CSV table of C-alpha atoms and ligand atoms in Angstrom, one decimal:
chain,number,residue,atom,x,y,z
A,8,MET,CA,-16.2,-12.2,39.3
A,9,LEU,CA,-13.3,-11.4,37.0
A,10,ALA,CA,-13.1,-12.6,33.4
A,11,THR,CA,-10.4,-12.1,30.8
A,12,VAL,CA,-10.7,-12.4,27.1
A,13,SER,CA,-8.0,-11.8,24.4
A,14,SER,CA,-8.6,-9.6,21.5
A,15,ALA,CA,-6.5,-7.3,19.2
A,16,ALA,CA,-6.2,-3.7,18.2
A,17,VAL,CA,-5.0,-2.8,14.8
A,18,PHE,CA,-2.4,-0.1,15.2
A,19,GLY,CA,-1.6,1.4,11.8
A,20,ILE,CA,-1.1,-1.7,9.6
A,21,GLU,CA,0.0,-4.0,12.5
A,22,ALA,CA,-2.1,-5.7,15.1
A,23,LEU,CA,-1.2,-5.9,18.8
A,24,PRO,CA,-2.8,-8.1,21.4
A,25,VAL,CA,-5.4,-6.4,23.7
A,26,PHE,CA,-6.5,-8.1,26.9
A,27,ILE,CA,-10.1,-7.4,28.1
A,28,GLU,CA,-10.7,-7.7,31.8
A,29,ILE,CA,-14.3,-7.6,33.0
A,30,GLU,CA,-15.2,-7.3,36.6
A,31,VAL,CA,-18.8,-7.9,37.6
A,32,SER,CA,-19.6,-6.8,41.1
A,33,SER,CA,-22.8,-6.8,43.1
A,34,ARG,CA,-21.4,-3.9,45.2
A,35,GLY,CA,-21.5,-0.3,44.0
A,36,LEU,CA,-23.9,1.5,41.7
A,37,PRO,CA,-25.1,-0.5,38.7
A,38,GLY,CA,-23.5,0.7,35.4
A,39,VAL,CA,-20.8,-0.1,32.9
A,40,THR,CA,-17.5,1.7,32.8
A,41,VAL,CA,-14.9,1.2,30.0
A,42,VAL,CA,-11.3,2.2,30.8
A,43,GLY,CA,-8.0,1.8,28.9
A,44,LEU,CA,-7.9,4.6,26.2
A,45,PRO,CA,-11.1,3.6,24.5
A,46,HIS,CA,-12.2,5.7,21.5
A,47,ALA,CA,-15.9,6.8,21.4
A,48,SER,CA,-16.7,3.9,19.1
A,49,VAL,CA,-15.4,1.4,21.7
A,50,LYS,CA,-17.4,3.2,24.5
A,51,GLU,CA,-20.6,2.7,22.4
A,52,SER,CA,-19.8,-1.0,22.5
A,53,LYS,CA,-21.6,-1.5,25.8
A,54,ASP,CA,-25.0,-0.4,24.2
A,55,ARG,CA,-24.6,-2.8,21.2
A,56,VAL,CA,-23.5,-5.6,23.6
A,57,ARG,CA,-26.5,-5.1,25.9
A,58,SER,CA,-28.9,-5.3,23.0
A,59,ALA,CA,-27.1,-8.3,21.4
A,60,LEU,CA,-27.2,-10.2,24.7
A,61,ARG,CA,-30.9,-9.5,25.2
A,62,SER,CA,-31.6,-10.7,21.6
A,63,CYS,CA,-29.9,-14.0,22.4
A,64,GLY,CA,-32.1,-14.4,25.5
A,65,PHE,CA,-29.6,-13.4,28.2
A,66,GLN,CA,-30.6,-11.0,30.9
A,67,TYR,CA,-28.3,-7.9,31.2
A,68,ARG,CA,-28.1,-7.7,34.9
A,69,ALA,CA,-28.1,-4.4,36.8
A,70,GLN,CA,-24.7,-4.8,38.4
A,71,LYS,CA,-21.5,-2.7,38.5
A,72,VAL,CA,-19.4,-3.8,35.5
A,73,THR,CA,-15.8,-2.5,34.9
A,74,ILE,CA,-14.2,-3.2,31.5
A,75,ASN,CA,-10.5,-2.7,31.3
A,76,LEU,CA,-8.7,-2.8,27.9
A,77,SER,CA,-5.0,-3.3,28.4
A,78,PRO,CA,-2.2,-2.3,27.6
A,79,ALA,CA,-3.6,1.2,28.2
A,80,TRP,CA,-1.2,3.0,25.8
A,81,ILE,CA,-2.6,1.5,22.6
A,82,PRO,CA,-5.5,3.6,21.3
A,83,LYS,CA,-8.5,1.4,20.7
A,84,HIS,CA,-10.7,2.3,17.8
A,85,GLY,CA,-13.7,0.6,16.0
A,86,PRO,CA,-16.3,-1.9,17.0
A,87,SER,CA,-14.1,-5.1,16.9
A,88,PHE,CA,-14.2,-5.3,20.7
A,89,ASP,CA,-18.0,-5.9,20.8
A,90,LEU,CA,-17.7,-9.7,20.5
A,91,PRO,CA,-15.0,-10.3,23.0
A,92,ILE,CA,-16.7,-7.9,25.5
A,93,ALA,CA,-20.0,-9.8,25.1
A,94,LEU,CA,-18.3,-13.2,25.7
A,95,GLY,CA,-16.3,-11.7,28.6
A,96,LEU,CA,-19.6,-10.5,30.2
A,97,LEU,CA,-21.2,-13.9,29.9
A,98,GLN,CA,-18.1,-15.3,31.7
A,99,GLY,CA,-18.4,-12.6,34.3
A,100,TYR,CA,-22.1,-13.6,34.8
A,101,ASN,CA,-21.0,-17.2,35.2
A,102,LEU,CA,-23.0,-18.2,32.1
A,103,LEU,CA,-19.9,-19.3,30.1
A,104,PRO,CA,-16.8,-21.3,31.1
A,105,PRO,CA,-13.5,-19.4,30.9
A,106,LEU,CA,-11.8,-19.3,27.5
A,107,SER,CA,-8.3,-20.4,27.0
A,108,SER,CA,-5.7,-17.6,27.0
A,109,GLN,CA,-4.6,-18.9,23.6
A,110,THR,CA,-8.0,-18.0,22.1
A,111,LEU,CA,-8.3,-14.6,20.3
A,112,ILE,CA,-11.7,-13.0,19.5
A,113,ALA,CA,-12.6,-10.1,17.2
A,114,GLY,CA,-15.9,-9.0,15.7
A,115,GLU,CA,-18.6,-6.3,15.7
A,116,LEU,CA,-22.1,-7.0,17.0
A,117,SER,CA,-25.3,-5.7,15.7
A,118,LEU,CA,-28.2,-5.1,18.0
A,119,ASP,CA,-29.7,-8.5,17.2
A,120,GLY,CA,-26.5,-10.4,17.9
A,121,THR,CA,-25.4,-10.8,14.3
A,122,ILE,CA,-21.6,-10.6,13.9
A,123,ARG,CA,-20.5,-8.0,11.4
A,124,PRO,CA,-17.2,-8.0,9.5
A,125,ILE,CA,-14.3,-5.8,10.7
A,126,SER,CA,-11.5,-4.1,8.8
A,127,GLY,CA,-7.9,-5.1,9.4
A,128,ILE,CA,-8.6,-8.8,10.0
A,129,LEU,CA,-5.4,-10.0,8.2
A,130,PRO,CA,-3.0,-8.1,10.5
A,131,ILE,CA,-4.9,-9.7,13.4
A,132,ILE,CA,-4.6,-13.2,11.9
A,133,ILE,CA,-0.9,-12.7,11.2
A,134,MET,CA,-0.3,-11.5,14.8
A,135,ALA,CA,-2.2,-14.4,16.2
A,136,ALA,CA,0.0,-16.9,14.3
A,137,GLN,CA,3.2,-15.0,15.3
A,138,ARG,CA,2.3,-14.9,19.0
A,139,GLY,CA,1.3,-18.5,19.3
A,140,TYR,CA,-2.5,-18.2,19.7
A,141,THR,CA,-4.1,-21.5,18.8
A,142,HIS,CA,-7.8,-20.5,18.3
A,143,LEU,CA,-9.4,-17.6,16.6
A,144,PHE,CA,-13.0,-16.5,16.4
A,145,ILE,CA,-13.8,-14.1,13.5
A,146,PRO,CA,-16.9,-12.9,11.6
A,147,THR,CA,-18.0,-15.1,8.7
A,148,GLU,CA,-17.7,-12.3,6.2
A,149,ASN,CA,-14.0,-12.1,7.0
A,150,GLU,CA,-13.5,-15.8,6.4
A,151,ASN,CA,-12.1,-15.4,2.9
A,152,GLN,CA,-9.1,-13.5,4.4
A,153,CYS,CA,-8.3,-16.4,6.7
A,154,MET,CA,-5.4,-17.8,4.6
A,155,MET,CA,-1.9,-18.9,5.2
A,156,THR,CA,-2.7,-19.5,8.9
A,157,SER,CA,-2.2,-23.3,9.2
A,158,SER,CA,-0.9,-22.8,12.8
A,159,VAL,CA,-4.2,-21.2,14.1
A,160,THR,CA,-7.5,-23.0,14.1
A,161,CYS,CA,-9.9,-20.4,12.8
A,162,TYR,CA,-13.7,-20.4,13.5
A,163,ALA,CA,-16.0,-18.1,11.5
A,164,ALA,CA,-19.4,-17.3,13.0
A,165,SER,CA,-22.3,-15.1,11.8
A,166,HIS,CA,-24.2,-14.8,15.2
A,167,LEU,CA,-23.2,-14.5,18.8
A,168,ARG,CA,-25.5,-17.4,19.7
A,169,ASP,CA,-23.3,-19.7,17.4
A,170,ILE,CA,-20.2,-19.0,19.4
A,171,VAL,CA,-22.0,-19.4,22.8
A,172,LEU,CA,-23.3,-22.9,21.6
A,173,HIS,CA,-19.8,-23.8,20.4
A,174,ILE,CA,-18.1,-22.8,23.7
A,175,THR,CA,-20.7,-24.6,25.8
A,176,GLY,CA,-20.2,-27.7,23.6
A,177,LYS,CA,-23.9,-27.8,22.5
A,178,ARG,CA,-23.2,-27.2,18.8
A,179,LYS,CA,-19.7,-27.1,17.5
A,180,LEU,CA,-18.6,-24.8,14.7
A,181,SER,CA,-16.4,-26.3,12.0
A,182,PRO,CA,-13.0,-24.8,11.6
A,183,VAL,CA,-12.4,-22.7,8.4
A,184,VAL,CA,-11.0,-24.9,5.7
A,185,HIS,CA,-8.3,-23.0,3.7
A,186,THR,CA,-9.5,-24.1,0.3
A,187,LYS,CA,-9.7,-20.6,-1.2
A,188,THR,CA,-6.9,-20.1,-3.6
A,189,ILE,CA,-5.3,-16.8,-4.3
A,190,PRO,CA,-6.8,-15.2,-7.4
A,191,PRO,CA,-4.3,-15.9,-10.2
A,192,TYR,CA,-2.0,-13.4,-11.8
A,193,SER,CA,-2.9,-12.4,-15.3
A,194,THR,CA,-0.9,-10.1,-17.6
A,195,SER,CA,-2.7,-7.9,-20.1
A,196,LEU,CA,-0.4,-6.5,-22.7
A,197,ASP,CA,-3.2,-5.2,-24.9
A,198,LEU,CA,-2.9,-1.8,-23.4
A,199,LEU,CA,0.7,-1.5,-24.6
A,200,GLN,CA,-0.2,-2.8,-28.0
A,201,SER,CA,-2.1,0.4,-28.4
A,202,PHE,CA,1.2,2.3,-28.3
A,203,SER,CA,2.6,0.4,-31.3
A,204,GLY,CA,4.5,3.0,-33.3
A,205,GLN,CA,5.2,5.2,-30.4
A,206,GLU,CA,8.7,3.9,-29.8
A,207,HIS,CA,9.6,6.5,-27.2
A,208,ALA,CA,6.5,5.7,-25.1
A,209,LEU,CA,7.2,1.9,-25.3
A,210,ARG,CA,10.9,2.3,-24.5
A,211,THR,CA,10.1,4.4,-21.4
A,212,ALA,CA,7.5,1.9,-20.3
A,213,GLN,CA,10.1,-0.9,-20.7
A,214,ILE,CA,12.8,0.9,-18.7
A,215,ALA,CA,10.3,2.1,-16.0
A,216,ALA,CA,8.9,-1.4,-15.4
A,217,ALA,CA,12.3,-3.1,-15.6
A,218,GLY,CA,14.0,-0.9,-13.0
A,219,ARG,CA,11.0,0.6,-11.1
A,220,HIS,CA,11.9,4.1,-12.2
A,221,HIS,CA,9.4,6.9,-11.3
A,222,THR,CA,8.0,8.4,-14.5
A,223,LEU,CA,6.2,11.5,-15.6
A,224,PHE,CA,4.1,11.5,-18.8
A,225,ILE,CA,3.4,14.8,-20.5
A,226,GLY,CA,0.9,15.2,-23.3
A,227,PRO,CA,-2.4,16.7,-24.4
A,228,PRO,CA,-5.7,15.3,-23.1
A,229,GLY,CA,-6.9,12.0,-24.5
A,230,VAL,CA,-3.4,10.9,-25.7
A,231,GLY,CA,-3.3,7.8,-23.5
A,232,LYS,CA,-1.4,8.8,-20.4
A,233,THR,CA,-3.6,6.8,-18.1
A,234,MET,CA,-3.5,3.8,-20.4
A,235,LEU,CA,0.3,3.9,-20.5
A,236,ALA,CA,0.4,3.9,-16.7
A,237,HIS,CA,-1.9,0.8,-16.6
A,238,GLY,CA,0.4,-0.7,-19.3
A,239,ILE,CA,3.5,-0.2,-17.1
A,240,SER,CA,1.7,-1.7,-14.1
A,241,SER,CA,0.8,-4.8,-16.1
A,242,LEU,CA,4.5,-5.3,-16.9
A,243,LEU,CA,5.4,-5.6,-13.2
A,244,PRO,CA,6.1,-9.1,-12.0
A,245,PRO,CA,3.6,-10.9,-9.7
A,246,LEU,CA,4.0,-10.5,-5.9
A,247,ASP,CA,5.9,-13.3,-4.2
A,248,ASN,CA,4.4,-15.0,-1.1
A,249,ASP,CA,5.8,-12.6,1.5
A,250,GLU,CA,4.9,-9.5,-0.6
A,251,TYR,CA,1.4,-10.9,-1.1
A,252,LEU,CA,0.8,-11.4,2.6
A,253,GLU,CA,2.2,-7.9,3.3
A,254,VAL,CA,0.0,-6.3,0.6
A,255,SER,CA,-3.1,-8.2,1.7
A,256,ALA,CA,-2.6,-7.1,5.3
A,257,ILE,CA,-2.5,-3.5,4.2
A,258,GLN,CA,-5.5,-3.9,1.8
A,259,SER,CA,-7.5,-5.5,4.6
A,260,ARG,CA,-7.5,-2.0,6.2
A,261,SER,CA,-9.5,-0.7,3.3
A,262,PRO,CA,-13.3,-0.9,3.3
A,263,THR,CA,-13.3,-3.7,0.7
A,264,GLN,CA,-13.0,-7.2,2.1
A,265,LEU,CA,-11.9,-8.8,-1.1
A,266,LEU,CA,-8.8,-10.9,-1.3
A,267,PRO,CA,-6.5,-9.0,-3.7
A,268,PRO,CA,-5.1,-10.9,-6.7
A,269,ARG,CA,-1.3,-11.5,-7.1
A,270,GLN,CA,-1.0,-8.3,-9.2
A,271,PRO,CA,0.8,-5.4,-7.6
A,272,PRO,CA,-1.7,-2.9,-6.4
A,273,PHE,CA,-2.5,0.1,-8.7
A,274,ARG,CA,-3.8,3.2,-6.9
A,275,ALA,CA,-5.0,6.3,-8.8
A,276,PRO,CA,-6.3,8.8,-6.2
A,277,HIS,CA,-8.2,11.9,-7.4
A,278,ALA,CA,-6.5,15.2,-7.5
A,279,ARG,CA,-8.9,16.5,-4.9
A,280,SER,CA,-7.8,13.9,-2.3
A,281,THR,CA,-6.9,15.3,1.1
A,282,THR,CA,-3.5,14.9,2.7
A,283,LEU,CA,-5.1,12.5,5.2
A,284,GLN,CA,-6.4,10.3,2.3
A,285,MET,CA,-3.0,10.4,0.7
A,286,PHE,CA,-0.6,9.9,3.6
A,287,GLY,CA,-2.9,8.2,6.2
A,288,GLY,CA,-2.6,8.6,10.0
A,289,GLY,CA,-5.1,10.8,11.8
A,290,HIS,CA,-7.2,9.6,14.7
A,291,SER,CA,-8.2,6.3,13.1
A,292,LEU,CA,-4.5,5.5,12.1
A,293,LEU,CA,-5.6,4.3,8.7
A,294,PRO,CA,-3.1,3.9,5.9
A,295,GLY,CA,-3.4,6.4,3.0
A,296,GLU,CA,-3.1,6.0,-0.7
A,297,LEU,CA,0.7,5.9,-0.6
A,298,THR,CA,0.6,2.8,1.7
A,299,PHE,CA,-2.2,1.1,-0.3
A,300,ALA,CA,0.1,1.4,-3.3
A,301,HIS,CA,2.9,-0.4,-1.4
A,302,ARG,CA,4.7,-2.9,-3.7
A,303,GLY,CA,2.6,-1.6,-6.7
A,304,VAL,CA,2.0,1.6,-8.5
A,305,LEU,CA,0.8,5.1,-7.4
A,306,PHE,CA,-0.5,7.0,-10.4
A,307,LEU,CA,-1.3,10.7,-10.0
A,308,ASP,CA,-3.1,12.0,-13.1
A,309,GLU,CA,-3.2,15.8,-13.5
A,310,LEU,CA,-0.2,16.1,-11.1
A,311,PRO,CA,-0.2,20.0,-10.9
A,312,ALA,CA,-3.9,19.8,-9.7
A,313,PHE,CA,-2.8,18.1,-6.4
A,314,SER,CA,-2.4,20.4,-3.5
A,315,SER,CA,1.1,21.8,-2.9
A,316,GLU,CA,1.1,20.2,0.6
A,317,ILE,CA,0.7,16.8,-1.1
A,318,LEU,CA,3.3,17.5,-3.8
A,319,GLN,CA,5.8,18.6,-1.1
A,320,GLY,CA,4.9,15.7,1.1
A,321,LEU,CA,5.7,13.1,-1.6
A,322,ARG,CA,9.4,13.9,-1.6
A,323,ILE,CA,10.4,12.0,1.6
A,324,PRO,CA,8.3,8.8,1.0
A,325,LEU,CA,9.6,8.7,-2.6
A,326,GLU,CA,13.1,8.4,-1.2
A,327,GLU,CA,12.7,6.6,2.1
A,328,HIS,CA,9.7,4.3,1.2
A,329,VAL,CA,8.2,4.8,4.6
A,330,LEU,CA,5.8,7.3,6.2
A,331,ARG,CA,6.0,8.1,9.9
A,332,HIS,CA,3.2,9.2,12.2
A,333,SER,CA,3.5,10.0,15.9
A,334,VAL,CA,0.8,8.7,18.1
A,335,GLU,CA,0.7,8.9,21.9
A,336,GLY,CA,4.4,9.2,22.0
A,337,HIS,CA,5.0,6.2,19.7
A,338,THR,CA,6.1,6.4,16.1
A,339,LEU,CA,4.1,4.4,13.7
A,340,GLU,CA,5.6,3.4,10.4
A,341,PHE,CA,3.5,2.9,7.2
A,342,PRO,CA,5.5,1.2,4.4
A,343,CYS,CA,5.1,2.9,0.9
A,344,ARG,CA,7.6,1.3,-1.6
A,345,PHE,CA,5.8,2.0,-4.8
A,346,LEU,CA,6.5,2.9,-8.4
A,347,PHE,CA,5.4,6.5,-8.8
A,348,LEU,CA,3.8,7.4,-12.2
A,349,ALA,CA,2.4,10.8,-12.8
A,350,ALA,CA,0.8,12.6,-15.8
A,351,MET,CA,0.2,16.2,-16.7
A,352,ASN,CA,-0.7,18.4,-19.6
A,353,PRO,CA,2.0,20.5,-21.2
A,354,CYS,CA,0.0,23.7,-20.3
A,355,PRO,CA,-3.2,24.6,-18.5
A,356,CYS,CA,-5.4,24.2,-21.7
A,357,GLY,CA,-3.5,21.0,-22.6
A,358,TYR,CA,-2.7,21.7,-26.2
A,359,ALA,CA,0.7,23.4,-26.1
A,360,TYR,CA,2.4,21.0,-28.6
A,361,SER,CA,-0.8,19.7,-30.3
A,362,MET,CA,-0.9,19.6,-34.1
A,363,ASP,CA,-4.7,19.6,-34.2
A,364,HIS,CA,-5.6,22.2,-31.6
A,365,VAL,CA,-4.5,25.7,-30.8
A,366,CYS,CA,-3.1,26.5,-27.3
A,367,THR,CA,-4.7,29.5,-25.7
A,368,CYS,CA,-2.3,29.9,-22.8
A,369,SER,CA,0.1,32.8,-22.3
A,370,PRO,CA,3.8,32.0,-21.7
A,371,SER,CA,3.6,33.2,-18.1
A,372,LYS,CA,0.5,31.0,-17.4
A,373,ILE,CA,2.4,28.0,-18.8
A,374,ARG,CA,5.4,28.8,-16.6
A,375,GLN,CA,3.2,29.2,-13.5
A,376,TYR,CA,1.6,25.8,-14.3
A,377,LEU,CA,4.8,24.0,-14.8
A,378,HIS,CA,6.4,25.5,-11.7
A,379,ARG,CA,3.7,23.9,-9.5
A,380,ILE,CA,5.9,20.8,-9.7
A,381,SER,CA,9.0,21.8,-7.7
A,382,SER,CA,12.5,20.9,-8.8
A,383,PRO,CA,13.2,18.7,-5.7
A,384,LEU,CA,10.1,16.6,-6.7
A,385,LEU,CA,11.1,16.5,-10.3
A,386,ASP,CA,14.6,15.4,-9.4
A,387,ARG,CA,13.1,12.3,-7.7
A,388,ILE,CA,11.4,11.3,-11.0
A,389,ASP,CA,13.8,9.4,-13.2
A,390,LEU,CA,12.0,9.3,-16.5
A,391,GLN,CA,9.9,11.7,-18.6
A,392,VAL,CA,8.0,10.9,-21.7
A,393,THR,CA,6.2,13.3,-24.0
A,394,LEU,CA,3.2,11.7,-25.7
A,395,HIS,CA,1.7,13.0,-28.9
A,396,ASP,CA,-1.6,12.5,-30.7
A,397,PHE,CA,-1.5,9.1,-32.4
A,398,SER,CA,-3.8,6.6,-34.1
A,399,PRO,CA,-4.3,3.7,-31.7
A,400,GLY,CA,-3.4,0.2,-32.9
A,401,GLN,CA,-1.1,1.5,-35.7
A,402,ASN,CA,1.4,-1.2,-36.1
A,403,ALA,CA,5.0,-0.2,-36.7
A,404,PRO,CA,8.3,-2.0,-36.6
A,405,GLY,CA,10.2,-2.0,-33.3
A,406,SER,CA,7.2,-2.4,-31.1
A,407,ASP,CA,7.6,-6.1,-30.4
A,408,ILE,CA,5.9,-6.3,-27.0
A,409,GLU,CA,6.7,-10.0,-26.3
A,410,SER,CA,10.5,-9.5,-26.6
A,411,ARG,CA,10.3,-6.4,-24.4
A,412,VAL,CA,8.5,-8.4,-21.7
A,413,SER,CA,11.1,-11.1,-21.8
A,414,SER,CA,14.0,-8.5,-21.5
A,415,ILE,CA,12.1,-7.0,-18.5
A,416,GLN,CA,12.0,-10.4,-16.8
A,417,GLN,CA,15.7,-10.9,-17.4
A,418,ALA,CA,16.5,-7.4,-15.9
A,419,TRP,CA,14.4,-8.4,-12.9
A,420,ASN,CA,16.3,-11.6,-12.4
A,421,ILE,CA,19.6,-9.7,-12.5
A,422,GLN,CA,18.4,-7.2,-10.0
A,423,GLN,CA,17.1,-9.9,-7.7
A,424,THR,CA,20.6,-11.3,-7.5
A,425,ARG,CA,22.2,-7.9,-7.2
A,426,TYR,CA,20.0,-6.8,-4.3
A,427,LYS,CA,19.8,-10.1,-2.5
A,428,ASN,CA,19.8,-9.6,1.3
A,429,THR,CA,19.4,-5.8,1.0
A,430,GLN,CA,16.4,-3.5,1.5
A,431,ASN,CA,16.6,-2.5,-2.2
A,432,THR,CA,14.4,-4.3,-4.7
A,433,ALA,CA,15.3,-2.5,-7.9
A,434,ASN,CA,17.7,0.0,-9.6
A,435,GLY,CA,15.2,2.8,-9.2
A,436,GLU,CA,15.6,2.6,-5.5
A,437,LEU,CA,19.3,3.2,-5.4
A,438,THR,CA,20.4,6.4,-3.5
A,439,SER,CA,23.4,8.6,-3.7
A,440,LYS,CA,24.8,6.6,-0.8
A,441,ASN,CA,24.9,3.2,-2.5
A,442,ILE,CA,25.0,4.1,-6.2
A,443,THR,CA,28.8,3.7,-6.5
A,444,GLN,CA,28.7,0.4,-4.7
A,445,TYR,CA,26.2,-1.1,-7.2
A,446,CYS,CA,26.9,0.9,-10.3
A,447,PRO,CA,30.7,1.4,-10.7
A,448,LEU,CA,31.7,3.3,-13.8
A,449,SER,CA,34.9,3.0,-15.8
A,450,HIS,CA,37.2,6.0,-16.1
A,451,GLU,CA,36.0,6.5,-19.7
A,452,VAL,CA,32.3,6.3,-18.9
A,453,SER,CA,32.8,8.6,-15.8
A,454,ALA,CA,34.5,11.2,-18.0
A,455,TYR,CA,31.7,11.1,-20.5
A,456,LEU,CA,29.1,11.5,-17.9
A,457,ARG,CA,31.0,14.5,-16.4
A,458,ILE,CA,30.9,16.2,-19.8
A,459,CYS,CA,27.2,15.6,-20.1
A,460,LEU,CA,26.6,17.0,-16.6
A,461,GLU,CA,28.6,20.2,-17.3
A,462,LYS,CA,26.9,20.8,-20.6
A,463,LEU,CA,23.4,20.3,-19.4
A,464,LYS,CA,23.9,21.8,-15.9
A,465,ILE,CA,22.4,18.7,-14.2
A,466,SER,CA,21.8,18.6,-10.4
A,467,HIS,CA,23.5,16.0,-8.2
A,468,ARG,CA,20.1,14.1,-7.7
A,469,LYS,CA,19.7,14.0,-11.5
A,470,TYR,CA,23.2,12.6,-11.8
A,471,VAL,CA,22.2,9.7,-9.5
A,472,SER,CA,19.1,9.3,-11.6
A,473,ILE,CA,21.0,9.0,-14.8
A,474,ILE,CA,23.3,6.3,-13.4
A,475,ARG,CA,20.2,4.4,-12.0
A,476,VAL,CA,18.5,4.5,-15.4
A,477,ALA,CA,21.8,3.6,-17.3
A,478,ARG,CA,22.1,0.5,-15.0
A,479,THR,CA,18.6,-0.6,-16.0
A,480,ILE,CA,19.3,-0.1,-19.7
A,481,ALA,CA,22.5,-2.2,-19.3
A,482,ASP,CA,20.4,-4.9,-17.4
A,483,LEU,CA,17.9,-5.0,-20.2
A,484,GLU,CA,20.8,-5.9,-22.5
A,485,THR,CA,22.2,-8.3,-19.8
A,486,GLN,CA,25.4,-6.2,-19.9
A,487,LYS,CA,27.6,-6.4,-16.8
A,488,ASN,CA,29.2,-2.9,-17.2
A,489,ILE,CA,27.5,0.4,-17.9
A,490,GLU,CA,28.7,1.7,-21.3
A,491,LYS,CA,28.7,5.2,-22.8
A,492,ARG,CA,25.6,4.3,-24.9
A,493,HIS,CA,23.6,3.4,-21.8
A,494,ILE,CA,24.5,6.8,-20.2
A,495,ALA,CA,23.6,8.6,-23.5
A,496,GLU,CA,20.1,7.0,-23.5
A,497,ALA,CA,19.7,7.7,-19.8
A,498,VAL,CA,20.6,11.4,-20.2
A,499,GLN,CA,17.9,11.7,-23.0
A,500,SER,CA,15.3,10.2,-20.7
A,501,CYS,CA,16.1,12.7,-18.0
A,502,VAL,CA,13.2,14.9,-16.7
A,503,ARG,CA,13.7,18.5,-17.8
A,504,ILE,CA,10.7,20.7,-17.8
A,505,GLU,CA,11.7,24.2,-19.0
B,14,LIG,ZN1,-2.3,25.8,-23.6
């Protein structure tokens, strides 16, 4: 007897359909064989399924069972095939009627038949909707991620028995009602209020958020570098529907099963993170921190403390906004279009420019410390801000947060129109290839910039950086053309660690 059940494998951050064929034969030696590139976790499935079926009162018969997972080239990881294999076996034993080929099933089974949640449910739901599946069976604990899927009837079950009773028509499950609303977007500008009086810090935050410019904060410990990073993140506009779905699909690959809010993600991995944790990939094909920060912020505190492999590895994703991993001859792409914020001390002890503390570092130690951040990486960071000791909450003129927020919104609207129908989302993503197309300069401004470049011995990448930042400064003033004063301010904001 041959039974077929449809399921899905999550490959990177996308799901692909997997067809499970189960042949139960009375000929041959009794036993279960799983073929079709199954990972060890999938091979273990047969033991969980055997116990789960017994717990539900079904006899696991001593027959020859062959389970084929196709297509064979997709590596299959994780326990999400338990539930479809169990249902396929029951069909193979003639205990269940065949399921429609438009029905997709995914879920992990515990030994007593309870259905456990799985990671990556949202990519599976999105794929089911795109490929015309009509019915979907998923674990109850994944139910909250079952949104924006009006074309697929979704059933959530917490026990194998519930699905068996549903399929045999003895007790129907109710389809999941999509009443859960997306958690609302809330801005918190309190963090930035703390920087009242630090005009340089607030201005940098404003430019960084308006044009999505990668930024480096330098300052002694406890000066508020992390707070400023959170402040910039809170200035970013909420995710639109497409972005939200994309981000939620990625977040569903993380162990947390929570529906993320509309806010762009904020990821702050520890300096001791491994390259696998940062860039993703490996055997399990999980996304890394760079991909979890997609459409949001990646904040690296204590930048020089990260391994040189990670610091070097950041260069390409910062420019191309994608990470590529090769698996079984196929190239897998993880998106990583994030705003990069980083913080560091001015020297190993942290007090090089402090007025209250004495720096204990030798000049050579300071040089060695600063050189951990290579020039090619620094060239990809548009803005630098030096923070000093300050008294929080000190109100000063010129720190009007509300008007800054409205100018950022205006700049975003201008950029949305400018980059309509392109891959770009903001000025900070312009490259040397398209900078002249979007940021033409008058002869006078060009000549002025050339003088700045010659005097300051600025690299070509930094030259592009200056024009990008000048474009954002002009957008904040809703100015069509880039003027000399925009260039002058952009040059000042340039990263230059000596
Ligand atoms: Zn020091």
